[in-house]
């Protein structure tokens, strides 16, 4: 008797050791990193956030690390035509990353004031700015969302927006002396929480990513998260560290893999692109990703591109 394909698949999935593998969304082969532009150090002197606009192709967003005023920058894909956009509001404590995602009928930038090196902040904040075809010299944010962790303060430098409107944050799990990296925790703010205009939103703990375990053959610097982005379809993500890029081939909206589910080449991969000094910003592009580093105000920070070769 001829078996139906769906019935056969169900039988195989039920047998021990023969469960059907989920399709991998990982890139099988990456190009070497190449410099595609630079950022003017007179404006971007400590690059810490990077986003590529999908609503306005050919546009990049940037921001500086702690110490800057409440502002961001707009450029072309090479870092050229750099323009500062000042935002009304108090000076932030430590903006460490930015994300771009849905916001009502349009899209918004989410500037993450989440840096906390001593681990003492009772609250963090996300400044929400509507994405526009043209920005003025000064703009008014839509709102600022106050938030806190459910289990006490954490330092963080990495956020990303899922296409469903939820925001994900990855902690930077090292002590103040940067000696003891451990698993990074992942938290979520829902789309509904990001629409809040008052009160303090409590984030949900999604789980952990044990970078020292996933990249046990790498050095300490590969285990410290500094930037994050999620693909437009939500099926994959990239996490930048000081020494590597991690690609994850699963949808965060469906949860993180269990400990035994982290399989190199199947659910994640480690990309060893050219390491930049203090690399802290990354964004996915249709054919790969861009990343850059702090320049410390001395020389122009290079803007690097890595391309997926199997798509």
GROMACS .gro file of C-alpha atoms in nm:
model
  311
    1UNK     CA    1   0.000   0.000   0.000
    2UNK     CA    2   0.133   0.346  -0.088
    3UNK     CA    3   0.178   0.567   0.221
    4UNK     CA    4   0.080   0.932   0.217
    5UNK     CA    5   0.382   1.165   0.265
    6UNK     CA    6   0.221   1.341   0.562
    7UNK     CA    7   0.146   1.008   0.734
    8UNK     CA    8   0.500   0.882   0.672
    9UNK     CA    9   0.647   1.204   0.815
   10UNK     CA   10   0.433   1.170   1.126
   11UNK     CA   11   0.544   0.809   1.177
   12UNK     CA   12   0.912   0.897   1.136
   13UNK     CA   13   0.884   1.193   1.372
   14UNK     CA   14   0.735   0.968   1.640
   15UNK     CA   15   1.023   0.718   1.628
   16UNK     CA   16   1.308   0.775   1.878
   17UNK     CA   17   1.614   0.926   1.712
   18UNK     CA   18   1.431   0.985   1.384
   19UNK     CA   19   1.261   1.318   1.454
   20UNK     CA   20   1.256   1.534   1.146
   21UNK     CA   21   1.505   1.822   1.166
   22UNK     CA   22   1.371   2.175   1.141
   23UNK     CA   23   1.490   2.361   0.831
   24UNK     CA   24   1.806   2.564   0.891
   25UNK     CA   25   1.800   2.934   0.816
   26UNK     CA   26   2.175   2.973   0.861
   27UNK     CA   27   2.400   3.099   0.585
   28UNK     CA   28   2.631   2.815   0.476
   29UNK     CA   29   2.916   3.037   0.355
   30UNK     CA   30   3.023   3.394   0.424
   31UNK     CA   31   3.258   3.626   0.238
   32UNK     CA   32   3.556   3.793   0.398
   33UNK     CA   33   3.484   4.131   0.554
   34UNK     CA   34   3.545   4.428   0.329
   35UNK     CA   35   3.547   4.798   0.409
   36UNK     CA   36   3.263   4.978   0.230
   37UNK     CA   37   3.295   5.318   0.395
   38UNK     CA   38   3.387   5.519   0.703
   39UNK     CA   39   3.212   5.737   0.960
   40UNK     CA   40   3.318   6.098   1.017
   41UNK     CA   41   3.477   6.101   1.365
   42UNK     CA   42   3.376   6.465   1.412
   43UNK     CA   43   3.019   6.339   1.455
   44UNK     CA   44   3.033   5.963   1.520
   45UNK     CA   45   3.326   5.937   1.757
   46UNK     CA   46   3.212   5.630   1.955
   47UNK     CA   47   2.987   5.431   1.722
   48UNK     CA   48   2.770   5.199   1.929
   49UNK     CA   49   2.452   5.142   1.728
   50UNK     CA   50   2.376   5.071   1.362
   51UNK     CA   51   2.057   5.004   1.165
   52UNK     CA   52   1.981   4.972   0.793
   53UNK     CA   53   1.642   5.113   0.692
   54UNK     CA   54   1.409   4.888   0.495
   55UNK     CA   55   1.146   5.157   0.455
   56UNK     CA   56   1.402   5.391   0.298
   57UNK     CA   57   1.659   5.169   0.118
   58UNK     CA   58   2.008   5.311   0.103
   59UNK     CA   59   1.989   5.471   0.449
   60UNK     CA   60   2.181   5.386   0.768
   61UNK     CA   61   2.124   5.506   1.124
   62UNK     CA   62   2.400   5.544   1.384
   63UNK     CA   63   2.448   5.668   1.739
   64UNK     CA   64   2.734   5.727   1.979
   65UNK     CA   65   2.813   5.552   2.306
   66UNK     CA   66   2.767   5.702   2.653
   67UNK     CA   67   2.847   6.068   2.706
   68UNK     CA   68   2.666   6.196   2.396
   69UNK     CA   69   2.348   6.401   2.394
   70UNK     CA   70   2.009   6.259   2.294
   71UNK     CA   71   2.061   6.227   1.919
   72UNK     CA   72   2.125   5.990   1.629
   73UNK     CA   73   2.278   6.017   1.283
   74UNK     CA   74   2.163   5.939   0.930
   75UNK     CA   75   2.396   5.843   0.643
   76UNK     CA   76   2.406   5.656   0.314
   77UNK     CA   77   2.529   5.296   0.295
   78UNK     CA   78   2.893   5.406   0.292
   79UNK     CA   79   2.863   5.639   0.591
   80UNK     CA   80   2.856   5.942   0.359
   81UNK     CA   81   2.625   6.241   0.389
   82UNK     CA   82   2.626   6.204   0.767
   83UNK     CA   83   2.360   6.420   0.937
   84UNK     CA   84   2.287   6.464   1.307
   85UNK     CA   85   1.927   6.453   1.431
   86UNK     CA   86   1.887   6.601   1.780
   87UNK     CA   87   1.600   6.481   1.997
   88UNK     CA   88   1.408   6.678   2.253
   89UNK     CA   89   1.437   6.535   2.602
   90UNK     CA   90   1.684   6.492   2.889
   91UNK     CA   91   2.036   6.369   2.831
   92UNK     CA   92   2.045   5.987   2.842
   93UNK     CA   93   2.262   5.796   3.086
   94UNK     CA   94   2.412   5.544   2.843
   95UNK     CA   95   2.256   5.464   2.504
   96UNK     CA   96   2.421   5.142   2.388
   97UNK     CA   97   2.223   5.015   2.090
   98UNK     CA   98   1.937   5.096   1.856
   99UNK     CA   99   1.673   4.889   1.678
  100UNK     CA  100   1.435   4.952   1.391
  101UNK     CA  101   1.092   4.795   1.385
  102UNK     CA  102   0.716   4.828   1.344
  103UNK     CA  103   0.541   5.116   1.510
  104UNK     CA  104   0.170   5.156   1.440
  105UNK     CA  105   0.127   5.182   1.064
  106UNK     CA  106   0.487   5.290   1.015
  107UNK     CA  107   0.829   5.213   1.160
  108UNK     CA  108   1.028   5.354   1.449
  109UNK     CA  109   1.379   5.374   1.583
  110UNK     CA  110   1.420   5.247   1.937
  111UNK     CA  111   1.721   5.400   2.114
  112UNK     CA  112   1.819   5.183   2.410
  113UNK     CA  113   1.940   5.369   2.717
  114UNK     CA  114   2.042   5.041   2.882
  115UNK     CA  115   2.413   5.070   2.962
  116UNK     CA  116   2.489   4.992   3.326
  117UNK     CA  117   2.853   4.898   3.384
  118UNK     CA  118   2.828   4.898   3.766
  119UNK     CA  119   2.494   4.712   3.757
  120UNK     CA  120   2.303   4.957   3.976
  121UNK     CA  121   2.024   5.104   3.763
  122UNK     CA  122   1.672   5.043   3.889
  123UNK     CA  123   1.530   5.142   3.549
  124UNK     CA  124   1.636   5.154   3.187
  125UNK     CA  125   1.464   5.337   2.899
  126UNK     CA  126   1.382   5.313   2.531
  127UNK     CA  127   1.336   5.634   2.332
  128UNK     CA  128   1.094   5.580   2.041
  129UNK     CA  129   1.134   5.795   1.728
  130UNK     CA  130   0.913   5.770   1.420
  131UNK     CA  131   1.105   5.696   1.101
  132UNK     CA  132   1.053   5.971   0.842
  133UNK     CA  133   1.143   6.037   0.481
  134UNK     CA  134   1.314   6.357   0.598
  135UNK     CA  135   1.433   6.442   0.948
  136UNK     CA  136   1.468   6.795   1.074
  137UNK     CA  137   1.763   6.919   1.274
  138UNK     CA  138   1.557   6.859   1.588
  139UNK     CA  139   1.278   6.605   1.634
  140UNK     CA  140   1.039   6.514   1.915
  141UNK     CA  141   1.030   6.145   2.017
  142UNK     CA  142   0.692   5.973   2.017
  143UNK     CA  143   0.752   5.856   2.373
  144UNK     CA  144   1.006   5.715   2.615
  145UNK     CA  145   0.930   5.371   2.756
  146UNK     CA  146   1.063   5.304   3.105
  147UNK     CA  147   1.145   4.944   3.190
  148UNK     CA  148   1.313   4.719   3.442
  149UNK     CA  149   1.432   4.362   3.465
  150UNK     CA  150   1.232   4.111   3.673
  151UNK     CA  151   1.543   3.995   3.859
  152UNK     CA  152   1.750   4.305   3.933
  153UNK     CA  153   1.990   4.527   3.733
  154UNK     CA  154   2.195   4.406   3.436
  155UNK     CA  155   2.438   4.568   3.197
  156UNK     CA  156   2.343   4.542   2.829
  157UNK     CA  157   2.454   4.670   2.490
  158UNK     CA  158   2.240   4.464   2.250
  159UNK     CA  159   1.877   4.501   2.143
  160UNK     CA  160   1.679   4.398   1.835
  161UNK     CA  161   1.321   4.425   1.712
  162UNK     CA  162   1.121   4.125   1.595
  163UNK     CA  163   0.881   4.183   1.302
  164UNK     CA  164   0.591   4.110   1.541
  165UNK     CA  165   0.681   4.430   1.727
  166UNK     CA  166   0.844   4.274   2.034
  167UNK     CA  167   1.185   4.398   2.145
  168UNK     CA  168   1.460   4.159   2.261
  169UNK     CA  169   1.756   4.252   2.481
  170UNK     CA  170   2.073   4.047   2.540
  171UNK     CA  171   2.276   4.119   2.854
  172UNK     CA  172   2.651   4.172   2.874
  173UNK     CA  173   2.735   3.921   3.148
  174UNK     CA  174   3.071   4.033   3.286
  175UNK     CA  175   3.170   4.189   3.615
  176UNK     CA  176   3.303   4.545   3.646
  177UNK     CA  177   3.658   4.418   3.594
  178UNK     CA  178   3.553   4.230   3.277
  179UNK     CA  179   3.695   3.904   3.407
  180UNK     CA  180   3.413   3.653   3.431
  181UNK     CA  181   3.192   3.619   3.122
  182UNK     CA  182   2.904   3.376   3.153
  183UNK     CA  183   2.576   3.296   2.978
  184UNK     CA  184   2.397   3.600   2.841
  185UNK     CA  185   2.035   3.645   2.946
  186UNK     CA  186   1.767   3.732   2.690
  187UNK     CA  187   1.470   3.951   2.787
  188UNK     CA  188   1.165   4.067   2.596
  189UNK     CA  189   0.943   4.376   2.595
  190UNK     CA  190   0.619   4.312   2.411
  191UNK     CA  191   0.478   4.536   2.140
  192UNK     CA  192   0.200   4.632   2.382
  193UNK     CA  193   0.455   4.733   2.649
  194UNK     CA  194   0.641   4.945   2.394
  195UNK     CA  195   0.323   5.145   2.336
  196UNK     CA  196   0.302   5.236   2.706
  197UNK     CA  197   0.323   5.603   2.796
  198UNK     CA  198   0.336   5.575   3.175
  199UNK     CA  199   0.454   5.337   3.445
  200UNK     CA  200   0.753   5.104   3.440
  201UNK     CA  201   0.729   4.798   3.216
  202UNK     CA  202   0.868   4.471   3.354
  203UNK     CA  203   1.052   4.266   3.092
  204UNK     CA  204   1.007   3.892   3.052
  205UNK     CA  205   1.305   3.659   3.082
  206UNK     CA  206   1.314   3.446   2.766
  207UNK     CA  207   1.618   3.234   2.850
  208UNK     CA  208   1.997   3.224   2.818
  209UNK     CA  209   2.259   3.197   2.546
  210UNK     CA  210   2.576   3.035   2.677
  211UNK     CA  211   2.831   3.195   2.446
  212UNK     CA  212   3.138   3.051   2.630
  213UNK     CA  213   2.993   2.705   2.564
  214UNK     CA  214   2.889   2.773   2.203
  215UNK     CA  215   3.233   2.911   2.116
  216UNK     CA  216   3.456   2.726   2.363
  217UNK     CA  217   3.744   2.733   2.115
  218UNK     CA  218   3.745   3.114   2.105
  219UNK     CA  219   3.887   3.369   2.345
  220UNK     CA  220   3.718   3.570   2.616
  221UNK     CA  221   3.639   3.855   2.374
  222UNK     CA  222   3.413   3.636   2.159
  223UNK     CA  223   3.181   3.580   2.457
  224UNK     CA  224   3.085   3.943   2.530
  225UNK     CA  225   2.773   4.065   2.340
  226UNK     CA  226   2.788   4.420   2.200
  227UNK     CA  227   2.522   4.437   1.923
  228UNK     CA  228   2.217   4.249   1.797
  229UNK     CA  229   1.977   4.235   1.501
  230UNK     CA  230   1.687   4.018   1.385
  231UNK     CA  231   1.599   3.951   1.021
  232UNK     CA  232   1.290   4.102   0.859
  233UNK     CA  233   1.115   3.762   0.855
  234UNK     CA  234   1.213   3.688   1.216
  235UNK     CA  235   1.369   3.352   1.128
  236UNK     CA  236   1.731   3.436   1.210
  237UNK     CA  237   1.942   3.680   1.408
  238UNK     CA  238   2.301   3.797   1.444
  239UNK     CA  239   2.475   3.880   1.770
  240UNK     CA  240   2.799   4.078   1.760
  241UNK     CA  241   3.066   4.032   2.025
  242UNK     CA  242   3.408   4.187   2.066
  243UNK     CA  243   3.563   3.890   1.885
  244UNK     CA  244   3.304   3.729   1.657
  245UNK     CA  245   2.953   3.728   1.512
  246UNK     CA  246   2.703   3.459   1.612
  247UNK     CA  247   2.427   3.373   1.366
  248UNK     CA  248   2.117   3.205   1.510
  249UNK     CA  249   1.888   3.013   1.276
  250UNK     CA  250   1.572   3.017   1.484
  251UNK     CA  251   1.279   3.248   1.554
  252UNK     CA  252   1.302   3.409   1.897
  253UNK     CA  253   0.924   3.442   1.907
  254UNK     CA  254   0.918   3.062   1.940
  255UNK     CA  255   1.166   3.062   2.227
  256UNK     CA  256   1.532   2.972   2.258
  257UNK     CA  257   1.657   2.619   2.188
  258UNK     CA  258   1.706   2.393   2.493
  259UNK     CA  259   2.065   2.334   2.601
  260UNK     CA  260   2.096   2.022   2.386
  261UNK     CA  261   1.941   2.204   2.092
  262UNK     CA  262   2.237   2.436   2.036
  263UNK     CA  263   2.412   2.256   1.749
  264UNK     CA  264   2.689   2.425   1.553
  265UNK     CA  265   2.603   2.449   1.185
  266UNK     CA  266   2.237   2.368   1.250
  267UNK     CA  267   2.092   2.613   1.501
  268UNK     CA  268   2.386   2.853   1.523
  269UNK     CA  269   2.721   2.935   1.364
  270UNK     CA  270   3.021   3.144   1.464
  271UNK     CA  271   3.151   3.391   1.205
  272UNK     CA  272   3.508   3.508   1.255
  273UNK     CA  273   3.510   3.822   1.042
  274UNK     CA  274   3.786   4.080   1.062
  275UNK     CA  275   3.798   4.193   1.422
  276UNK     CA  276   3.776   4.567   1.481
  277UNK     CA  277   3.883   4.748   1.795
  278UNK     CA  278   3.579   4.789   2.023
  279UNK     CA  279   3.327   4.660   1.766
  280UNK     CA  280   2.982   4.736   1.903
  281UNK     CA  281   2.732   4.786   1.619
  282UNK     CA  282   2.575   4.547   1.367
  283UNK     CA  283   2.281   4.539   1.127
  284UNK     CA  284   2.151   4.277   0.886
  285UNK     CA  285   2.119   4.365   0.518
  286UNK     CA  286   1.935   4.174   0.242
  287UNK     CA  287   2.259   3.998   0.145
  288UNK     CA  288   2.457   3.985   0.470
  289UNK     CA  289   2.544   4.225   0.749
  290UNK     CA  290   2.729   4.548   0.825
  291UNK     CA  291   2.926   4.622   1.141
  292UNK     CA  292   3.149   4.898   1.273
  293UNK     CA  293   3.346   5.003   1.579
  294UNK     CA  294   3.417   5.296   1.804
  295UNK     CA  295   3.673   5.542   1.669
  296UNK     CA  296   3.734   5.723   1.998
  297UNK     CA  297   3.734   6.051   1.803
  298UNK     CA  298   4.076   5.997   1.648
  299UNK     CA  299   4.026   5.842   1.306
  300UNK     CA  300   3.726   5.754   1.095
  301UNK     CA  301   3.565   5.429   1.205
  302UNK     CA  302   3.555   5.171   0.922
  303UNK     CA  303   3.218   5.039   0.809
  304UNK     CA  304   3.257   4.671   0.722
  305UNK     CA  305   3.036   4.440   0.513
  306UNK     CA  306   3.014   4.061   0.511
  307UNK     CA  307   2.807   3.890   0.241
  308UNK     CA  308   2.626   3.555   0.250
  309UNK     CA  309   2.754   3.356  -0.049
  310UNK     CA  310   2.493   3.078  -0.061
  311UNK     CA  311   2.182   3.286  -0.131
   0.00000   0.00000   0.00000
